[in-house]
XYZ file of C-alpha atoms in Angstrom:
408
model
C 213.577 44.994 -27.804
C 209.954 44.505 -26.989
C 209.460 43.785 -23.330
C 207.978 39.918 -23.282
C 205.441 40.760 -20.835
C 204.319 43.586 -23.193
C 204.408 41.840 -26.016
C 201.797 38.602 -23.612
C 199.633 41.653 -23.394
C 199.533 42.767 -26.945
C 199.212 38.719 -28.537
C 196.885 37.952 -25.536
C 199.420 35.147 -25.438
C 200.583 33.441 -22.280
C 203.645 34.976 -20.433
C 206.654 33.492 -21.661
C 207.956 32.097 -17.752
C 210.714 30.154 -19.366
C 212.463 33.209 -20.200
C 211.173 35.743 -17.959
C 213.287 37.656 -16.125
C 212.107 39.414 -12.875
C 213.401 42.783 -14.273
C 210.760 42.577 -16.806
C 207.883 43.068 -14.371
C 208.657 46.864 -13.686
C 208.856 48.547 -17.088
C 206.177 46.447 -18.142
C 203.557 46.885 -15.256
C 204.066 50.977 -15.476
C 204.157 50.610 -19.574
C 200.403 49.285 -18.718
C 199.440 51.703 -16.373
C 200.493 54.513 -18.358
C 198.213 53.207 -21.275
C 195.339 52.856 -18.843
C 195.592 56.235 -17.078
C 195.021 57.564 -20.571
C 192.427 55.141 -21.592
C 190.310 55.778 -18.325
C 190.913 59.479 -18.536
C 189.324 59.130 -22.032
C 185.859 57.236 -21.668
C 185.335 59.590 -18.239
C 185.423 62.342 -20.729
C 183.503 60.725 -23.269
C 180.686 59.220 -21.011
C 180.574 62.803 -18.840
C 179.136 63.966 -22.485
C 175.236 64.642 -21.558
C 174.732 63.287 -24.878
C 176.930 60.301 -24.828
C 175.589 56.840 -25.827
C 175.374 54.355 -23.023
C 175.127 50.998 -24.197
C 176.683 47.901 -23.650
C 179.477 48.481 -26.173
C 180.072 52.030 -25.083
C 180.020 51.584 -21.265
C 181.160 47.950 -20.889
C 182.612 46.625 -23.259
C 185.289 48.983 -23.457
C 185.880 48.976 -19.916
C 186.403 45.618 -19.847
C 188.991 46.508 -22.659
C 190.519 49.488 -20.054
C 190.590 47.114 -17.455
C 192.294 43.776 -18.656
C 196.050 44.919 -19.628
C 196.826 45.733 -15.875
C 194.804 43.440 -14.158
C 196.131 40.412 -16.179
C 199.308 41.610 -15.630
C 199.409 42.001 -12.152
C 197.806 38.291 -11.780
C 200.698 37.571 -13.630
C 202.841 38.811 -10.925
C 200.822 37.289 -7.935
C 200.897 33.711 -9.577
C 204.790 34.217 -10.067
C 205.083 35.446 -6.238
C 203.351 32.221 -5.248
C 205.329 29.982 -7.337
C 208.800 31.041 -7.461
C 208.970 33.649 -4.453
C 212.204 35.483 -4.594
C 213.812 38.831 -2.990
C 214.226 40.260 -5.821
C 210.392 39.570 -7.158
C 209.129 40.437 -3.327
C 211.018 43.968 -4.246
C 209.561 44.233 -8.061
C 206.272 43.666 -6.614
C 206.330 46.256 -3.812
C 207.890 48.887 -6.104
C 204.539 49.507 -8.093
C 201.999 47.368 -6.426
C 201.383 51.168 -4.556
C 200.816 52.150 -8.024
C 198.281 49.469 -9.474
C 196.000 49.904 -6.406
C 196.374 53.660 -7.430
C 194.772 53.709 -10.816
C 192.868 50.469 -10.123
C 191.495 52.444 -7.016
C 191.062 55.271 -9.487
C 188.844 53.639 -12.148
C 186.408 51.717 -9.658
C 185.695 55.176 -8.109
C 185.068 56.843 -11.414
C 182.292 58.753 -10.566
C 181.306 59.229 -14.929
C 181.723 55.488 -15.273
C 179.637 55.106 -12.291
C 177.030 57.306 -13.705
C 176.661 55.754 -17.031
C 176.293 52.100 -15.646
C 173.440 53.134 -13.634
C 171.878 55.016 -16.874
C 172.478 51.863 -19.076
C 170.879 49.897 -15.742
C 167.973 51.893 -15.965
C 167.310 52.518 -19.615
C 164.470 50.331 -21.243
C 167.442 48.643 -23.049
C 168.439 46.653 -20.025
C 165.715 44.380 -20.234
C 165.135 44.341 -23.930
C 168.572 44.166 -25.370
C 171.013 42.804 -22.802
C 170.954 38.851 -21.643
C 170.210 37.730 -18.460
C 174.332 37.176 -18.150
C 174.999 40.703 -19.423
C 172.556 41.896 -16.243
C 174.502 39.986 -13.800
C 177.438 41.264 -15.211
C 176.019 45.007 -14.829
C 175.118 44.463 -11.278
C 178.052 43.113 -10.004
C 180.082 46.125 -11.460
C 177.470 48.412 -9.679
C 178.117 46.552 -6.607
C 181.613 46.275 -7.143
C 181.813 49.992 -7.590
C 179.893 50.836 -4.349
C 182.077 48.449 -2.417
C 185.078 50.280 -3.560
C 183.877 53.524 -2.062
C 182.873 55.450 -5.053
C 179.783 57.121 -2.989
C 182.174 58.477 -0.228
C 183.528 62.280 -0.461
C 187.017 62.728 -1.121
C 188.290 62.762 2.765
C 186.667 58.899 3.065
C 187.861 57.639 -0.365
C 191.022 58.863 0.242
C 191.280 57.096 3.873
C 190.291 53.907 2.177
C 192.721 54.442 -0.470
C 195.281 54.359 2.087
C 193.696 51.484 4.271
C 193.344 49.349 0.745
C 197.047 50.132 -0.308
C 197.989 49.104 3.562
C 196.327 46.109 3.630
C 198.072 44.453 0.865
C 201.320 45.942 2.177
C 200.777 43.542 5.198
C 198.891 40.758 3.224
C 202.303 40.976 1.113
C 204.121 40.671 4.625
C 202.120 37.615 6.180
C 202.651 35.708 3.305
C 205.879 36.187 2.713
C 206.545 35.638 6.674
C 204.730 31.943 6.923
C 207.050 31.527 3.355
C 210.112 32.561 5.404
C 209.335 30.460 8.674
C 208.346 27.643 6.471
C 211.973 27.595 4.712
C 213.589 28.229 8.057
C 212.196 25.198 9.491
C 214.551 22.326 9.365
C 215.398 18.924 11.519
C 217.565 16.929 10.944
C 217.682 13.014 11.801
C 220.603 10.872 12.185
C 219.282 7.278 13.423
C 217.532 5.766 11.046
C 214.951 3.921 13.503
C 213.408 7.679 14.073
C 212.289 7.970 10.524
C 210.925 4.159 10.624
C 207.531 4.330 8.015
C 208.700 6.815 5.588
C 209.301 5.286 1.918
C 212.560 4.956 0.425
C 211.696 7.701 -1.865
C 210.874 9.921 0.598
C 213.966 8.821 2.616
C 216.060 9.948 -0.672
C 214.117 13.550 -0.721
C 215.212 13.869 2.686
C 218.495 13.092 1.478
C 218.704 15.402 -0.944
C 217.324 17.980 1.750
C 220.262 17.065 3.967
C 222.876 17.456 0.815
C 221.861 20.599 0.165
C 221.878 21.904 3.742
C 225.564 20.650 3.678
C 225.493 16.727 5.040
C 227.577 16.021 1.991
C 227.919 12.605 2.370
C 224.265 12.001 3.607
C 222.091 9.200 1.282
C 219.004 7.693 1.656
C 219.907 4.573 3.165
C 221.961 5.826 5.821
C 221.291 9.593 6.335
C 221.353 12.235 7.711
C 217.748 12.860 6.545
C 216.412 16.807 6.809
C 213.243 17.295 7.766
C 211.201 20.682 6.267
C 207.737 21.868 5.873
C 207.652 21.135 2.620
C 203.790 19.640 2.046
C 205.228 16.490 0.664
C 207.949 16.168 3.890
C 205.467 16.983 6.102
C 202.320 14.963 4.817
C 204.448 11.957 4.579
C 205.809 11.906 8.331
C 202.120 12.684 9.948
C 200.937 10.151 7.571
C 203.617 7.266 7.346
C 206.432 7.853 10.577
C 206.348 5.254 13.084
C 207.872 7.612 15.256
C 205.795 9.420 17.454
C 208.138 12.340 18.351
C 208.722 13.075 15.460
C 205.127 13.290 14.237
C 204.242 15.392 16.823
C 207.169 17.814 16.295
C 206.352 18.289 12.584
C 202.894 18.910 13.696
C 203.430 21.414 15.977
C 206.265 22.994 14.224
C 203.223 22.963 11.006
C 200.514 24.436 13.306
C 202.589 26.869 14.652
C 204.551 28.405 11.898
C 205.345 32.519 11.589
C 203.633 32.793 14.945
C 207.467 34.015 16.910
C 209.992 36.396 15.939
C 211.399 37.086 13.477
C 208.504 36.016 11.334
C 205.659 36.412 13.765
C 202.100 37.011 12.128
C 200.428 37.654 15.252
C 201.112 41.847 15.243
C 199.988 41.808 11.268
C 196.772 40.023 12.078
C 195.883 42.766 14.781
C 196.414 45.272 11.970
C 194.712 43.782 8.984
C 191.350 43.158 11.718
C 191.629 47.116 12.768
C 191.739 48.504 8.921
C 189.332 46.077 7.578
C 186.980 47.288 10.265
C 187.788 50.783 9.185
C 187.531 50.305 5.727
C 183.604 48.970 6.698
C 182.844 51.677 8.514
C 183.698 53.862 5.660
C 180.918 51.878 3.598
C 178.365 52.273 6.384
C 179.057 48.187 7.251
C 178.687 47.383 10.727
C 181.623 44.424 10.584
C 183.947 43.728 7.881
C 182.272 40.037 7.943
C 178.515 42.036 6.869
C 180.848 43.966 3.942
C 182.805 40.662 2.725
C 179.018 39.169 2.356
C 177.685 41.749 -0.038
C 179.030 39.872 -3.094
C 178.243 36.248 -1.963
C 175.262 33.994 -1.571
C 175.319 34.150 2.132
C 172.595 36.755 3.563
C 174.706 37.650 6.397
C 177.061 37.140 9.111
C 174.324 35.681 11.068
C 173.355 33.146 8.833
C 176.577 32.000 7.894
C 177.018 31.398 11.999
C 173.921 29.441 12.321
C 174.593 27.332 9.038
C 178.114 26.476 11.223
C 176.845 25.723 14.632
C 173.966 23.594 12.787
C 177.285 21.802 11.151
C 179.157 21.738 14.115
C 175.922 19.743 15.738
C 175.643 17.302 13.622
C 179.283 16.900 12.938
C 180.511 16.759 16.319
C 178.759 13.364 17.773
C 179.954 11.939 14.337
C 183.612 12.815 15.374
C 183.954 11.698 18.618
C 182.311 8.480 17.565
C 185.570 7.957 14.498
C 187.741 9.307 16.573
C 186.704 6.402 19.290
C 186.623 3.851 16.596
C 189.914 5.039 16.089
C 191.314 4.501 19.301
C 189.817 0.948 19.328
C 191.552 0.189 16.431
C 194.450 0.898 18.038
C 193.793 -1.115 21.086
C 193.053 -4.116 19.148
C 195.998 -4.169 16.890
C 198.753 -2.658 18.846
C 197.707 -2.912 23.074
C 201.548 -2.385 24.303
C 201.187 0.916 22.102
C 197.887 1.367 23.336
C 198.760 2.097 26.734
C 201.153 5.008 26.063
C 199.296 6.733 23.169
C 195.558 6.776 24.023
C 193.988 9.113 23.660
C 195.337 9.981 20.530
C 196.314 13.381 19.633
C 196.686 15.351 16.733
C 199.871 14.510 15.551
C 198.605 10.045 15.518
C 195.370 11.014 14.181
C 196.740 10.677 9.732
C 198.927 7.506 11.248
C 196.363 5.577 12.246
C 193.547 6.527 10.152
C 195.703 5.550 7.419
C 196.257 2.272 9.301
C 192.282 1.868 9.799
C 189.668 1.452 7.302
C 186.064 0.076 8.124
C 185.841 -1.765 4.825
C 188.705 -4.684 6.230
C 186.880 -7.377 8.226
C 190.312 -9.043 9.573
C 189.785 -11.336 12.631
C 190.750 -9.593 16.060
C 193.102 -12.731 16.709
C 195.134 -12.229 13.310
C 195.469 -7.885 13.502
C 197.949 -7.510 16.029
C 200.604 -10.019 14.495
C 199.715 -8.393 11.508
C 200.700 -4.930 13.109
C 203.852 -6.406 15.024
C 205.429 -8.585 12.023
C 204.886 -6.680 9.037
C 206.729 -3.634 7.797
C 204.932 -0.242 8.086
C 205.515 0.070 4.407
C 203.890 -3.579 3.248
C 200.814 -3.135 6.224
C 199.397 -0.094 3.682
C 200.134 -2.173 0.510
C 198.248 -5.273 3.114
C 195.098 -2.945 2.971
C 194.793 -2.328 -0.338
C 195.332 -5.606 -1.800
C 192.764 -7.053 0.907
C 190.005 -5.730 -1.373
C 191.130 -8.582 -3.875
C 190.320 -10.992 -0.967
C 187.715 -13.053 0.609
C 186.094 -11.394 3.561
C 187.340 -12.886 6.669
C 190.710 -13.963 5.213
C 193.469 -14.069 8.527
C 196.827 -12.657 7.625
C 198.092 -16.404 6.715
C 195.766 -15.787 3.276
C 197.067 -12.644 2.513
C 200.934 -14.239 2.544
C 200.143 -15.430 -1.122
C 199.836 -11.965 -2.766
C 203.126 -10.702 -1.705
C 206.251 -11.432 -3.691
C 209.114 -13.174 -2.043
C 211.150 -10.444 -1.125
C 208.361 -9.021 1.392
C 209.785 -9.417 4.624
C 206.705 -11.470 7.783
């Protein structure tokens, strides 16, 4: 039986995720190594030929060819690690991901390949016969080369071999450490006033959360609700939760996730900063920020700073004069709230911005029974349908929009 991610390779189809099993990834990642060992063993002999033809076709073209069966299927295996992580795909992936930096590592330091895309660079046929894309596409993969150390002797490229190989070991480990402390996370609520704001469809999610944790008999309408870092859980209680508390622990708990044991980043971030600082020295790069700018349209690390602390100039007054918009929002509309939550921190900044837009022109007189009579839920839905209205409409006017059911 042909191995489905095999046969993706061979039909250039898309991978068949329905059915695929993680034992799959293995054979088939080494079945596509094995091909391309051979394949780059071949064109270094061919192009190491002092008469070999170096043209597009010859040179790049069929590298292109070398190069796609194990790099498409290793993005295969990167997308499913991001999707639908799993100990058993974290273990399929660090079996041979050693090996796919191996003879990746070992074609972009070809030295022969190397060779022949400078020739083709500087025969007459670079200008004459290949487009302006095809040059781009040359100089990037002379770049690309020299980036992956194919100038340094074999002591260097074998260090940097062995600093690239560790630094997706512990790229492989941060991730899958903020995955872990994310899914570790969990609160759960049991009075319904705390998760006051939240929709009833979150309040079902939450639910559901809370079944599957073991709260057997929890529901939506009467709990217990469980609480995770799930984007949707989380955006919807910074966003929508009356409950200040409880914003501010999901905010904190977001901000601050894989940064203790067991799952603490902070030792892996040391690490990666010391070998990619290595790995630019190695390339004659005086910070790995000047070697991570080689390839993009910044000219250095210095501009790149400048362009940010002109940003941060201009951005800053803008900020503080929201952000005190912001807090006089909340002073008109809710004073007795006022006076314990100014200034506002992080964790109210998403509630009340969502409460606040500049476009509503309510009276000051009619906001704060607005605020104090009207469901959380309906105040949003208030918002929206005030761009229907008449500028300067009080609450009153807005009454006659709302079905009967809505609850002043």
């Amino acid at each position: 039986m042909v191995n489905p991610l095999t046969r993706c390779l061979e039909d250039y189809s898309l991978p068949p995720f329905a059915t695929l099993r993680v034992s799959d990834i293995v054979p088939a990642v080494r079945a596509a190594i094995a091909e391309m060992t051979l394949d780059v063993n071949a064109i270094e002999d061919d192009l190491s030929d002092p008469d070999a033809d170096i043209s597009w076709a010859t040179v790049m073209d069929r590298l292109e060819i070398i190069d796609d069966p194990v790099n498409r299927l290793w993005r295969i295996v990167i997308h499913l690690s991001r999707v639908t992580d799993s100990p058993e795909l974290r273990l399929a992936q660090s079996e041979v991901q050693a090996e796919v930096l191996t003879i990746q590592s070992r074609r972009a330091q070809s030295v022969p390949v190397f060779r022949a895309m400078q020739r083709l660079r500087a025969s007459r046929g670079f200008h004459e016969d290949l487009t302006a894309e095809q040059q781009r596409i040359l100089d990037r993969a002379i770049l690309d080369a020299t980036l992956n150390g194919v100038a340094l002797n074999d002591t260097e490229k074998a260090r940097f071999n062995d600093i690239d190989v560790k630094l997706k070991e512990v790229g492989n480990q941060f991730n899958s450490n903020t995955l872990d402390a994310t899914k570790a996370f969990a609160h759960v609520v049991h009075d319904k006033a705390a998760v006051a704001g939240l929709s009833n469809a979150m309040l079902a999610t939450l639910a559901q959360n809370a079944v599957a944790a073991g709260y057997d008999a929890a529901t939506p309408a009467a709990g217990p609700w469980m609480l995770t870092l799930d984007r949707s859980n989380y955006s919807a209680v910074v966003t929508h939760c009356t409950n200040r508390s409880l914003r501010q622990l999901m905010y904190q708990a977001e901000r601050t996730v894989a940064t203790s044991p067991p799952y603490d980043n902070t030792p892996i971030i040391q690490e990666m900063l010391q070998l990619r600082r290595e790995q630019a020295a190695l390339l004659g790069f005086d910070s790995f920020a000047s070697l991570s700018l080689e390839n993009k349209m910044a000219p250095s690390a210095s501009a790149v700073q400048d362009m940010l602390d002109l940003l941060r100039d201009k951005c800053v007054p803008l900020a503080r004069a929201e952000l005190a918009d912001l807090e006089a929002f909340v002073k008109d509309v809710a004073p007795d709230v006022a006076a314990t939550t100014l200034p506002l921190q992080h964790w109210d900044i998403a509630f009340w911005y969502w409460l606040f837009t500049p476009m509503l022109d309510f009276c000051a007189d009619s906001l704060p029974t607005m605020y104090r009579s009207v469901h959380c839920n309906v105040i949003y839905t208030a918002f929206w349908v005030y761009k229907s209205i008449p500028t300067g409409a009080t609450v009153n006017a807005i009454i006659q929009f709302y079905p009967d059911y809505l609850q002043f």
